[in-house]
Tab-separated table of N, CA and C in Angstrom:
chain	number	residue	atom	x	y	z
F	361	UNK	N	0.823	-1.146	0.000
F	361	UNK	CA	0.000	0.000	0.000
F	361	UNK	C	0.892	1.242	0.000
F	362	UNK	N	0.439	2.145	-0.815
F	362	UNK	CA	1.062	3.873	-1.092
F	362	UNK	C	0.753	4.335	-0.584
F	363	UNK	N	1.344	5.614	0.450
F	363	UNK	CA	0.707	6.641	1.098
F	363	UNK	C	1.575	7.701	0.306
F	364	UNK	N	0.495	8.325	0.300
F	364	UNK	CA	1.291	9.850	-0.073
F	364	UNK	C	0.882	11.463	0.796
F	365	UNK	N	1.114	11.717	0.739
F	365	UNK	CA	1.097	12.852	1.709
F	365	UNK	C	0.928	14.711	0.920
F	366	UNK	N	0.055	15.310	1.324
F	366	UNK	CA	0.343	16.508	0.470
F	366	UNK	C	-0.261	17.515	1.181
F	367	UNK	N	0.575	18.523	0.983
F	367	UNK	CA	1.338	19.304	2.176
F	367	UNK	C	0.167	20.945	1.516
F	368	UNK	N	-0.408	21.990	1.607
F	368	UNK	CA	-1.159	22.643	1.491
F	368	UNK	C	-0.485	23.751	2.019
F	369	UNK	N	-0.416	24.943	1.197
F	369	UNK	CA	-0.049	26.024	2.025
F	369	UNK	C	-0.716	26.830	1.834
F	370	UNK	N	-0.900	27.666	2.999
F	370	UNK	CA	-1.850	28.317	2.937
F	370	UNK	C	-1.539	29.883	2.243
F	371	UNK	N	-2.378	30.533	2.089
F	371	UNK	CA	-2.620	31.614	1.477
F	371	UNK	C	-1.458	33.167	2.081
F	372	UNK	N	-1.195	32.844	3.320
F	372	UNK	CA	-0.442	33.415	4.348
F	372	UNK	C	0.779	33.291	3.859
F	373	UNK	N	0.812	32.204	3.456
F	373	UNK	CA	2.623	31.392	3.122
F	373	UNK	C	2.990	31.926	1.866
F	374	UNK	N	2.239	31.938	1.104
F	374	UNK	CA	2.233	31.612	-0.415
F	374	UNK	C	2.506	33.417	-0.242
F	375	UNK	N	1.755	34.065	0.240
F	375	UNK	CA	2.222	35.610	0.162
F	375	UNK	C	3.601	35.891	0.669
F	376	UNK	N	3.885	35.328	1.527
F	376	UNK	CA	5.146	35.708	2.228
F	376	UNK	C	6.048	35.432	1.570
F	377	UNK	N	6.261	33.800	0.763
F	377	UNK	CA	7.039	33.313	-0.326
F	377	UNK	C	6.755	35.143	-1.130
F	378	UNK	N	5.947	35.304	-1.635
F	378	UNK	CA	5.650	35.810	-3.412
F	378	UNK	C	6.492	37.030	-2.379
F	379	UNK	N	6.178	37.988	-1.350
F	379	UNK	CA	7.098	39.313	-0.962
F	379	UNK	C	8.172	39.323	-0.559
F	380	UNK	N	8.745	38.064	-0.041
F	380	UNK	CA	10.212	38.137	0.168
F	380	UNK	C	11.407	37.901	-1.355
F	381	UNK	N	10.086	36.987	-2.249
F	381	UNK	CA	11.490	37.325	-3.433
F	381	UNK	C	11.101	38.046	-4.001
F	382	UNK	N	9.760	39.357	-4.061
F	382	UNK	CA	9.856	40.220	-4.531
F	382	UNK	C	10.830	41.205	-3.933
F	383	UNK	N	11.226	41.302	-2.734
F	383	UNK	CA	11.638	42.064	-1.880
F	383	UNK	C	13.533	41.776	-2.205
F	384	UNK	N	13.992	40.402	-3.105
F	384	UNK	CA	15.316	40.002	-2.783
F	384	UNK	C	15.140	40.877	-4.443
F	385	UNK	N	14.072	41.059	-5.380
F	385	UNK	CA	14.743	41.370	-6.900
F	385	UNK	C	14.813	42.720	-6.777
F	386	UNK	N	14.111	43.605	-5.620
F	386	UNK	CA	14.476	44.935	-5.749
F	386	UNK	C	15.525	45.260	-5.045
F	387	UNK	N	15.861	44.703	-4.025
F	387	UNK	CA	17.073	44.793	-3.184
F	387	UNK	C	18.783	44.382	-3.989
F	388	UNK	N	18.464	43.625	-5.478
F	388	UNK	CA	19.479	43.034	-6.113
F	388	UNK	C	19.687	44.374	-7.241
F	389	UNK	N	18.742	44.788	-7.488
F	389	UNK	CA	19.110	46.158	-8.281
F	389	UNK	C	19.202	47.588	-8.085
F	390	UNK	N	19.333	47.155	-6.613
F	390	UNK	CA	19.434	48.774	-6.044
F	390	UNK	C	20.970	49.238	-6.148
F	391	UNK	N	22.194	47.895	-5.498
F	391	UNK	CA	23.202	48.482	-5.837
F	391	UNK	C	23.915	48.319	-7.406
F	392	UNK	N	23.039	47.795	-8.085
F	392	UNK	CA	23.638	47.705	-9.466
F	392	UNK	C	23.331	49.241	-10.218
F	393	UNK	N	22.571	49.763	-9.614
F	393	UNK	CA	22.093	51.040	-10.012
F	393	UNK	C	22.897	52.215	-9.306
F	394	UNK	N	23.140	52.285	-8.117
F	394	UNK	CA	24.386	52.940	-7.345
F	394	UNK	C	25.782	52.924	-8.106
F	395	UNK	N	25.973	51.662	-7.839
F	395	UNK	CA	27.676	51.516	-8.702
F	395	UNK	C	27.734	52.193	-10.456
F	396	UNK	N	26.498	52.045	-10.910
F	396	UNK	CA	26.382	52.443	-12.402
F	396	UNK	C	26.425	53.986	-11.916
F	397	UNK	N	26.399	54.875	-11.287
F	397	UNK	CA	26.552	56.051	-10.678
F	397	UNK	C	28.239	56.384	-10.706
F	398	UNK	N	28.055	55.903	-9.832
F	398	UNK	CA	29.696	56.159	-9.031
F	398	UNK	C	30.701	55.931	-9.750
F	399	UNK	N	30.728	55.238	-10.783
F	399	UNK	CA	31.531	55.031	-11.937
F	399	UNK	C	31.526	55.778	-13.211
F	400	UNK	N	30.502	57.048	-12.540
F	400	UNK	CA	30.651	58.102	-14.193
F	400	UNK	C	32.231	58.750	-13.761
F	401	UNK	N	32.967	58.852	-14.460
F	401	UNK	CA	34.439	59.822	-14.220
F	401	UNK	C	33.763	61.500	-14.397
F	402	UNK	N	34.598	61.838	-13.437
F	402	UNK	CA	34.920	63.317	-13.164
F	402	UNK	C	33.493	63.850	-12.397
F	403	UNK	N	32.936	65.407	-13.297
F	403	UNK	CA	32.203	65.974	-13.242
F	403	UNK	C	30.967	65.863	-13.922
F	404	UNK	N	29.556	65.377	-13.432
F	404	UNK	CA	28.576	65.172	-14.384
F	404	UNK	C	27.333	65.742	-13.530
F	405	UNK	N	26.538	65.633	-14.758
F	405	UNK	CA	25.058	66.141	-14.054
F	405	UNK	C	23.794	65.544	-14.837
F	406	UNK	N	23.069	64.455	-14.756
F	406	UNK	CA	21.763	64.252	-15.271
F	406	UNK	C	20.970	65.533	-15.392
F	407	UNK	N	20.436	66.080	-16.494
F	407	UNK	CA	19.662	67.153	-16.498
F	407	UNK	C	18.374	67.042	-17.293
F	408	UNK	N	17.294	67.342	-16.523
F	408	UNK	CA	16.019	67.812	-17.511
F	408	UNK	C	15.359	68.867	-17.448
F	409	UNK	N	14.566	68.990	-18.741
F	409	UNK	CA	13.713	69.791	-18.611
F	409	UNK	C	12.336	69.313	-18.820
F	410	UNK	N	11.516	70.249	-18.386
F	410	UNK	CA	9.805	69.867	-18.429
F	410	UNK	C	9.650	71.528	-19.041
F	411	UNK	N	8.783	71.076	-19.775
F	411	UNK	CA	8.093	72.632	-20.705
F	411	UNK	C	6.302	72.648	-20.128
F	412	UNK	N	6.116	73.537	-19.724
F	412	UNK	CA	4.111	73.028	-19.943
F	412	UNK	C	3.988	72.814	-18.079
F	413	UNK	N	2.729	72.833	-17.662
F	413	UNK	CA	2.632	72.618	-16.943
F	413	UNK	C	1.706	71.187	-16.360
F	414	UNK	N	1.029	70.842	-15.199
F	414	UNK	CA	0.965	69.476	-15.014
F	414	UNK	C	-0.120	69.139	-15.920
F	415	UNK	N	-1.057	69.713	-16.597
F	415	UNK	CA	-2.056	68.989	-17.682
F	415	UNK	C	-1.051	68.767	-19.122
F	416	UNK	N	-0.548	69.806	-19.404
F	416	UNK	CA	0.526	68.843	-21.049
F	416	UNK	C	1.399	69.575	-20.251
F	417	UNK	N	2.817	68.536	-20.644
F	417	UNK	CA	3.831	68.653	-20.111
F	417	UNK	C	4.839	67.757	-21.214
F	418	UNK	N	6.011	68.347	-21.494
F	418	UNK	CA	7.271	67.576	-21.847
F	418	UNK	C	8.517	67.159	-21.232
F	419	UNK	N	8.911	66.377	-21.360
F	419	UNK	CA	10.599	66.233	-20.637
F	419	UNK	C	11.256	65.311	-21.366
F	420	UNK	N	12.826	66.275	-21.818
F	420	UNK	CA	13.457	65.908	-21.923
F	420	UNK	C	14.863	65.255	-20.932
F	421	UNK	N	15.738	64.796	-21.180
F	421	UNK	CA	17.195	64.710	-20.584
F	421	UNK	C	18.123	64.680	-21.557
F	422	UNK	N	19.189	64.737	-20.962
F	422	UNK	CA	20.508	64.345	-21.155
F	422	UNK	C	21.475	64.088	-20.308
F	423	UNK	N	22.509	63.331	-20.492
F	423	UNK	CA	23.439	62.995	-19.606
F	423	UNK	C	24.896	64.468	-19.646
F	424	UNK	N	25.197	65.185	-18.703
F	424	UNK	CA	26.677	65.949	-19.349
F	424	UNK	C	27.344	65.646	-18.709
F	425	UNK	N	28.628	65.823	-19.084
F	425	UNK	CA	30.016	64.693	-18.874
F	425	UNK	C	30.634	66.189	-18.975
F	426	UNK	N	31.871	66.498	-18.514
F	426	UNK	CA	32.834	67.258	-18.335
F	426	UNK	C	34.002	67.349	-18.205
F	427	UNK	N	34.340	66.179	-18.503
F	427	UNK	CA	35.875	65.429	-18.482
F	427	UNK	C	36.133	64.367	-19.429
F	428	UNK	N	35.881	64.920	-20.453
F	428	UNK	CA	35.542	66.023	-21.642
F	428	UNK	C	34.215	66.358	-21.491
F	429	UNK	N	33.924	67.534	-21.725
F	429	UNK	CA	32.755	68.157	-21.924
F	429	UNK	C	32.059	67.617	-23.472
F	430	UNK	N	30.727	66.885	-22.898
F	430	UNK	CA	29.914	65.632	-23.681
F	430	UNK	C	28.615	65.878	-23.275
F	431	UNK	N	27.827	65.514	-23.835
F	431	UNK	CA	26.075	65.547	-23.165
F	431	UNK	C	25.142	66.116	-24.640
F	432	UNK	N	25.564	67.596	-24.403
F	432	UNK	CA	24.342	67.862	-25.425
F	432	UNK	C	25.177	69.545	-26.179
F	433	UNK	N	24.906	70.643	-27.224
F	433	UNK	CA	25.933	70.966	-27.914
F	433	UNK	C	26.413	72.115	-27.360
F	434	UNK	N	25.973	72.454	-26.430
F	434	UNK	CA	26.794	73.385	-25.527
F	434	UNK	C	27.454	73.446	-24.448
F	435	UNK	N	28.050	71.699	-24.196
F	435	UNK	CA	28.434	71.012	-23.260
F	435	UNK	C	29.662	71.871	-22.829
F	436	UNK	N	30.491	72.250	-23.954
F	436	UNK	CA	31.598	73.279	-23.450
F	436	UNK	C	31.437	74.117	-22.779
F	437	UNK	N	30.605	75.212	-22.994
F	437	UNK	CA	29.957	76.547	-22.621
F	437	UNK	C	29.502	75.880	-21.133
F	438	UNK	N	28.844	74.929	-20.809
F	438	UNK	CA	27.769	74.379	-19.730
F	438	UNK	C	29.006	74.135	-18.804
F	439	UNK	N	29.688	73.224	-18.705
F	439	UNK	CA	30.499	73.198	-17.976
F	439	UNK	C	31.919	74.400	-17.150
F	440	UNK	N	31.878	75.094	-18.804
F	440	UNK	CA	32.953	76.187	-17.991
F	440	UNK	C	31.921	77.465	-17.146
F	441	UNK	N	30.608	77.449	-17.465
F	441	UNK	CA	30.188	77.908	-16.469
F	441	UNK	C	29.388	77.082	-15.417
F	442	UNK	N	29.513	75.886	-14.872
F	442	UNK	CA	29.471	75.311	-13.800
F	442	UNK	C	31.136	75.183	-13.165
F	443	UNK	N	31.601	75.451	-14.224
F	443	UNK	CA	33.092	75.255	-12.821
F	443	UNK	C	33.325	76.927	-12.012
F	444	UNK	N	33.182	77.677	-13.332
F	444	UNK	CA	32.871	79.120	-12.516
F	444	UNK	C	32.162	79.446	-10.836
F	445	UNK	N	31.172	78.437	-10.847
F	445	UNK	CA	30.206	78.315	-9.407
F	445	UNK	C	30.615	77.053	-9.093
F	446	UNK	N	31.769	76.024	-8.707
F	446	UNK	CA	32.073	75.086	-8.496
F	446	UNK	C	30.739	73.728	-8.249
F	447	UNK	N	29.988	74.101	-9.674
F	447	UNK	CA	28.644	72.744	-10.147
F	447	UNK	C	27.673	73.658	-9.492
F	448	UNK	N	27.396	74.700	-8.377
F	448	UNK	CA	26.430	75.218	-7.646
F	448	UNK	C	25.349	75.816	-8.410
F	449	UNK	N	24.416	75.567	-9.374
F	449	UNK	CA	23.579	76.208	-10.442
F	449	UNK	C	22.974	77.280	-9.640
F	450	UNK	N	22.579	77.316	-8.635
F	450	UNK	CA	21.828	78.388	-7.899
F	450	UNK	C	22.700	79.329	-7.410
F	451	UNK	N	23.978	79.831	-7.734
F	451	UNK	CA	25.102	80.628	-7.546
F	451	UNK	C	25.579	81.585	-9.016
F	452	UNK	N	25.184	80.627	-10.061
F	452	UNK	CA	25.272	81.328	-11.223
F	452	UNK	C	24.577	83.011	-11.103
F	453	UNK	N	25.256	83.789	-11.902
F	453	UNK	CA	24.838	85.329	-11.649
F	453	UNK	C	24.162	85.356	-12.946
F	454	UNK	N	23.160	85.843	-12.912
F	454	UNK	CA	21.748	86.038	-13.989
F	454	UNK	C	22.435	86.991	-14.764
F	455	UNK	N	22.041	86.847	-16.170
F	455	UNK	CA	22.473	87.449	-17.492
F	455	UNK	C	21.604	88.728	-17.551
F	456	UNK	N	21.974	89.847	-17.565
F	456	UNK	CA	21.074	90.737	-17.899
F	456	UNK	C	20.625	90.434	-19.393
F	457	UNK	N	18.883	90.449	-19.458
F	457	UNK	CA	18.486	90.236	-20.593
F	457	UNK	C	17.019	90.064	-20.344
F	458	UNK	N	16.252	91.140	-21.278
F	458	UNK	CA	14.734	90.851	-21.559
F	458	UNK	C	13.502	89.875	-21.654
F	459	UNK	N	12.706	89.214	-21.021
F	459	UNK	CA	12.152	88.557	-21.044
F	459	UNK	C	10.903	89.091	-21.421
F	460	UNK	N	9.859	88.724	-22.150
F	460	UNK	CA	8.685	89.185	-22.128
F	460	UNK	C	8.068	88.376	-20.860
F	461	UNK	N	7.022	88.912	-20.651
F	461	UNK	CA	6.189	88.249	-19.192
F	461	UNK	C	5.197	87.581	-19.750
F	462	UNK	N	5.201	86.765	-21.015
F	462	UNK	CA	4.594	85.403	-20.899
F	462	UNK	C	4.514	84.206	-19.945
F	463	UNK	N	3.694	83.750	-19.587
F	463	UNK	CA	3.680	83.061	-18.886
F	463	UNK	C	3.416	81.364	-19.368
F	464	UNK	N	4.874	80.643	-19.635
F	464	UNK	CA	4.822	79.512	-20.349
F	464	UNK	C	6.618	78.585	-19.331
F	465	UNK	N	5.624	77.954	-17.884
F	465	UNK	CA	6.753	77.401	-17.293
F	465	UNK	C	7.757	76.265	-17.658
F	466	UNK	N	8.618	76.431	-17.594
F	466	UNK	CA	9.437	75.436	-17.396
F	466	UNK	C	10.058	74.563	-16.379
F	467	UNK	N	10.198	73.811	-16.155
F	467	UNK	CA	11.021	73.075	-14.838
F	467	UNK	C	12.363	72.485	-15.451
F	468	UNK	N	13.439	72.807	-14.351
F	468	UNK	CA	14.553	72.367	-14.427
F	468	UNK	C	15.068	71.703	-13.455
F	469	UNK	N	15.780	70.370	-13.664
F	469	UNK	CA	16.332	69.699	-12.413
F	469	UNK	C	17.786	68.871	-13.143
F	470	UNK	N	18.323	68.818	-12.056
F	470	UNK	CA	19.845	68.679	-12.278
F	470	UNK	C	20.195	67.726	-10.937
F	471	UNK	N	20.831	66.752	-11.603
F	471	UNK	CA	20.993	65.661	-10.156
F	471	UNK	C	22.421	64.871	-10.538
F	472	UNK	N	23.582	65.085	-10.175
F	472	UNK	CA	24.808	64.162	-10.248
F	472	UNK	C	25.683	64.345	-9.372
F	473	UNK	N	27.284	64.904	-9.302
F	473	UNK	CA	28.375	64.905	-8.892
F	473	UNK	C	29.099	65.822	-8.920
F	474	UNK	N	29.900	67.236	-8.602
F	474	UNK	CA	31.047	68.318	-8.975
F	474	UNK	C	32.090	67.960	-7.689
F	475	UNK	N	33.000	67.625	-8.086
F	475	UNK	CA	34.390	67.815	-7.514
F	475	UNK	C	34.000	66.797	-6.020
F	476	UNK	N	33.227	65.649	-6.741
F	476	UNK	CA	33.057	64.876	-5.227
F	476	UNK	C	31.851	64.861	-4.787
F	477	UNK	N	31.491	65.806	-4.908
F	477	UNK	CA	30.199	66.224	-4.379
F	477	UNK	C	28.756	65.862	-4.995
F	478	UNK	N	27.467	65.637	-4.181
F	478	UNK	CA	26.278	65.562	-4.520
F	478	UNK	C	26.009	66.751	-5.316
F	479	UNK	N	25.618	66.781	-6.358
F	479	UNK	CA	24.668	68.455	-6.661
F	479	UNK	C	22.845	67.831	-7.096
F	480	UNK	N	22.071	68.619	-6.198
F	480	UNK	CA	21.021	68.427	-6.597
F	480	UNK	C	20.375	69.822	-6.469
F	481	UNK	N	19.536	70.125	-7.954
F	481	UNK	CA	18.835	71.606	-8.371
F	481	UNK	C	17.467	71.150	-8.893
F	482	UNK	N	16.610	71.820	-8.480
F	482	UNK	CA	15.253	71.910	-8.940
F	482	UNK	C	14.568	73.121	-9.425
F	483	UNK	N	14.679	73.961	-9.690
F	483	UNK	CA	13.516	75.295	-10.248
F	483	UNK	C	12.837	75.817	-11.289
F	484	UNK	N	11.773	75.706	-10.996
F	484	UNK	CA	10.379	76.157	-12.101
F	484	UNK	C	10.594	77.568	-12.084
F	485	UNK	N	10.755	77.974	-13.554
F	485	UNK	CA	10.830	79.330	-14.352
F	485	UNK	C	9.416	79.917	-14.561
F	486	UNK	N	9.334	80.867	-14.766
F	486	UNK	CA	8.070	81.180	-15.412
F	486	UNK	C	7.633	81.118	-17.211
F	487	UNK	N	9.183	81.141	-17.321
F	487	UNK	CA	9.135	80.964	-19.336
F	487	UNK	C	10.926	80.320	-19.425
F	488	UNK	N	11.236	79.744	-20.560
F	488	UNK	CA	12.410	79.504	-21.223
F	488	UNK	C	13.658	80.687	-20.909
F	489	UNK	N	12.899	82.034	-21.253
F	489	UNK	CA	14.110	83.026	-21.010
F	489	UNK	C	14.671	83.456	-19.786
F	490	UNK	N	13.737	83.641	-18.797
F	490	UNK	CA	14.168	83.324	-17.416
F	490	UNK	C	14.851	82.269	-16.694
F	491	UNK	N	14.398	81.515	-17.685
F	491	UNK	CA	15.898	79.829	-17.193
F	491	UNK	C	17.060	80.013	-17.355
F	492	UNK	N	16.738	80.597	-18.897
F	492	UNK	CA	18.338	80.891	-19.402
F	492	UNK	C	19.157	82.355	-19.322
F	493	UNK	N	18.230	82.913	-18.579
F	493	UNK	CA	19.185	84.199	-17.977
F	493	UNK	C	19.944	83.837	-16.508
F	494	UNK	N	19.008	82.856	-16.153
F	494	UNK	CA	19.811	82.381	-14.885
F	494	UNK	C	20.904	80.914	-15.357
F	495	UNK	N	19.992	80.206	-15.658
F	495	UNK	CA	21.146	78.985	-15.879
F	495	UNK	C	22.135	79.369	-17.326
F	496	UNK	N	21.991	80.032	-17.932
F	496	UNK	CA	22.865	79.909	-19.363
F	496	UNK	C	22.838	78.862	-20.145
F	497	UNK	N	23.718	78.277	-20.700
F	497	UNK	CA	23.960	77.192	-21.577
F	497	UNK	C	23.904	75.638	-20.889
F	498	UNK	N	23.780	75.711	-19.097
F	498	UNK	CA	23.660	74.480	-18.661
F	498	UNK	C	22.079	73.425	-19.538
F	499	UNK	N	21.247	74.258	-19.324
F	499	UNK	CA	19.687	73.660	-19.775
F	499	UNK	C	19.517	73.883	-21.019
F	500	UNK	N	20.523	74.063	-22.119
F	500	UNK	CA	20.024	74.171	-23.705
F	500	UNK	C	20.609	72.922	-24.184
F	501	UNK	N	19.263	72.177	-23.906
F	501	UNK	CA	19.017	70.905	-24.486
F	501	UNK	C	19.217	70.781	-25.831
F	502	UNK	N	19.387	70.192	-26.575
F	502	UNK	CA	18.931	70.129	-28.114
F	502	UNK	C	17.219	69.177	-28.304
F	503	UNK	N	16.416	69.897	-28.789
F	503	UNK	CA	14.906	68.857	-29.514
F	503	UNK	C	15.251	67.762	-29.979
């Protein structure tokens, strides 16, 4: 005679199984995503922009590199004025220059590394020309 035996798990189990290896595949790409960081050389900055506000909205990025100056076509210009403010975008001195007072925002954010360091920037413009009287050539993306 066969006995066989069969073992039932319950609903309790079966969750705990399914969140702990959900819990081991996000925990396995957290530092693969760190180290892919820390291994850009030199001076860099992830940068975007958003045009429009939260009903239509765009965003772009780019990556800029500064050791050689790389990213997007004013990467030269972008960088020699981030070393001017050692990466500090909110230190840059505003361009005297005309804006009309349209009202068409932009958002800018900037998140990487200068000389070691964290740099993280966030600020909503009221239009394009006000970005770029303050930031300059850092946020001239190419379309």
């Amino acid at each position: 005679m066969t006995h066989s035996t069969t073992v039932k798990a319950g609903r309790a189990g079966v969750r705990g199984v399914l969140l702990a290896a959900a819990s081991l595949l996000v925990l396995a790409t957290v530092p693969a995503q760190a180290a892919e960081r820390e291994t850009l050389p030199g001076n860099w900055l992830y940068l975007t922009l958003t045009t429009g506000d939260a009903q239509s909205s765009d965003t772009r990025g780019t990556l800029l590199m500064c050791n050689p100056p790389q990213g997007h076509a004013s990467a030269t210009e972008a960088c020699a004025e981030l070393a001017a403010v050692d990466g500090d975008i909110a230190r840059m001195t505003p361009k005297d220059r005309v804006c009309t007072m349209i009202y068409a925002p932009v958002s800018a954010r900037a998140s990487g590394q200068w000389n070691g360091r964290p740099i993280e920037f966030r600020q909503t413009f009221g239009n394009a020309c006000e970005m770029e009287a303050l930031t300059g050539a850092v946020f001239a993306l190419d379309d």
